[in-house]
XYZ file of C-alpha atoms in Angstrom:
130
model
C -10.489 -12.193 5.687
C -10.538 -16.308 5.627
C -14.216 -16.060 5.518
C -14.382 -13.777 2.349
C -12.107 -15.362 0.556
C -14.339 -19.052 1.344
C -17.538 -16.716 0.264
C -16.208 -15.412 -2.592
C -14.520 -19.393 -3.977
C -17.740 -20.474 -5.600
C -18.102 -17.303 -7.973
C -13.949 -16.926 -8.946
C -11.622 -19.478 -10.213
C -8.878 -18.701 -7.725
C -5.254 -19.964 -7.137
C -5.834 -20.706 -4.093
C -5.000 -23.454 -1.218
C -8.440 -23.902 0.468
C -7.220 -26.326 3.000
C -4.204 -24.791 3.729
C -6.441 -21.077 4.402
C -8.035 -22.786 7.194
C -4.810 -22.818 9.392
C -3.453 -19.336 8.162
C -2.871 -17.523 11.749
C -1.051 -14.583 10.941
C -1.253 -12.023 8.003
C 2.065 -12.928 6.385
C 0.422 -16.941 6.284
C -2.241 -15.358 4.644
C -0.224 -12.919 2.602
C 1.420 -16.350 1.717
C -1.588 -18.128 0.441
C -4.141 -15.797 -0.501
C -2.596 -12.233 -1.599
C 0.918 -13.181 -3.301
C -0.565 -15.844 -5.370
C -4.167 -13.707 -6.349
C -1.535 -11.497 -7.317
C 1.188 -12.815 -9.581
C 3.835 -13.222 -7.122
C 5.460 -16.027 -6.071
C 5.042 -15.710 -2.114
C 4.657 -13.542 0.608
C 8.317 -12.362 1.055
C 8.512 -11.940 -2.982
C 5.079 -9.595 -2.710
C 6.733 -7.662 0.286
C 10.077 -7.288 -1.391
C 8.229 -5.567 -4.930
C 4.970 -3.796 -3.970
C 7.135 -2.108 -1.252
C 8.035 1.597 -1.803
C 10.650 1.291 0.688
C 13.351 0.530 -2.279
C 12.576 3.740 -4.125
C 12.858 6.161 -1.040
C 16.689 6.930 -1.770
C 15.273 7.991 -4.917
C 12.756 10.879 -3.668
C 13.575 14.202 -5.111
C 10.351 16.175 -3.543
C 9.638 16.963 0.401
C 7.957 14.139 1.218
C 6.587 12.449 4.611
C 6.367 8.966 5.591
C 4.569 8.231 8.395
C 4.755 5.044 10.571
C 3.304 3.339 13.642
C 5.293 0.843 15.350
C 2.634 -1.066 16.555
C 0.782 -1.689 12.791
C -0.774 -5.176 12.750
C -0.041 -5.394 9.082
C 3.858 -4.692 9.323
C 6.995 -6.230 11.387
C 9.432 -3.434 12.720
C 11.850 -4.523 9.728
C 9.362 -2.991 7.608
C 10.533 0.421 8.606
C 12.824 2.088 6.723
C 16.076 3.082 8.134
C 17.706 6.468 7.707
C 20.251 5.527 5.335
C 17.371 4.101 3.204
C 16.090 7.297 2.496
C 16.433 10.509 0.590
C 17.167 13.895 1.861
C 14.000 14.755 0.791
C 12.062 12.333 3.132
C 11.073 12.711 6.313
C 10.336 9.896 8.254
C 7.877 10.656 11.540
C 7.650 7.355 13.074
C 4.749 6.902 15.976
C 4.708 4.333 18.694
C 1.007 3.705 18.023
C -0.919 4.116 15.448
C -1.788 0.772 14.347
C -2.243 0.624 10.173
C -3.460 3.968 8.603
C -5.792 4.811 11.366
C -4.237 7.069 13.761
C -7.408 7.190 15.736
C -7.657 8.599 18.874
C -9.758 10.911 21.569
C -13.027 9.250 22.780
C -13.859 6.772 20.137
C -16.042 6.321 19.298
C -18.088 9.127 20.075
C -15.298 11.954 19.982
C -12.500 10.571 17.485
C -9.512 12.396 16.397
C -8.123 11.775 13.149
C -4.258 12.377 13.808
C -2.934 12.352 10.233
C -5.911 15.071 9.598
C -3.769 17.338 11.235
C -0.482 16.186 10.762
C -0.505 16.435 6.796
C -1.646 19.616 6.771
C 1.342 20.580 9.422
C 3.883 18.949 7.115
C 2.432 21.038 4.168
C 2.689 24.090 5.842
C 6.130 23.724 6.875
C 7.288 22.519 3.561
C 5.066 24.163 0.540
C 4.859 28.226 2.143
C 5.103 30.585 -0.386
């Protein structure tokens, strides 16, 4: 990510802290530098706070499933929303792995299985009969 963002410097007038991008180590430093401020917001905890859905889930009206891994790269396990945070509508299915969207698994490369292609389909089943 620290080398597309040097690639791209020369062809966009960025807000950016070049020197400081060099010593970004995690995604939240980077989240800090590069996405809050590309962005409009004023840091990383600011941009996790707003572009989060997790403050509208009380709000849900519709069957509706959230899925989480606790071992996504991208996320801290404060990220995950707790029961009370949530409407009656929502289910949350929370994984032990599953890293960030993918949900890989079988013999990858050669065999993958796409987890979440068969778990939404389950959940719509259950939920959306007629």
């Amino acid at each position: 990510m620290r080398q597309s963002i040097l690639a791209k410097r020369n062809r966009f007038a960025m807000p950016v802290d070049y020197a400081s991008l060099r010593h970004a180590k995690s995604f939240r430093e980077f989240d800090d530098l590069i996405t809050a401020p590309l962005h409009g917001f004023k840091n990383a905890d600011h941009f996790y706070a707003t572009a989060s859905p997790r403050q509208r889930l009380h709000r849900i009206t519709v069957d509706t499933l959230v899925v989480c891994a606790r071992n996504d790269p991208f996320s801290t396990p404060d990220a995950i929303p707790r029961k009370n945070e949530l409407s009656r509508f929502v289910e949350l299915d929370l994984q032990r792995d599953g890293g960030h969207v993918g949900f890989v698994g079988g013999r990858w490369p050669w065999h993958a299985n796409y987890w979440l292609e068969t778990r939404i389909p389950q959940y719509l089943q259950q939920h959306f009969r007629r």
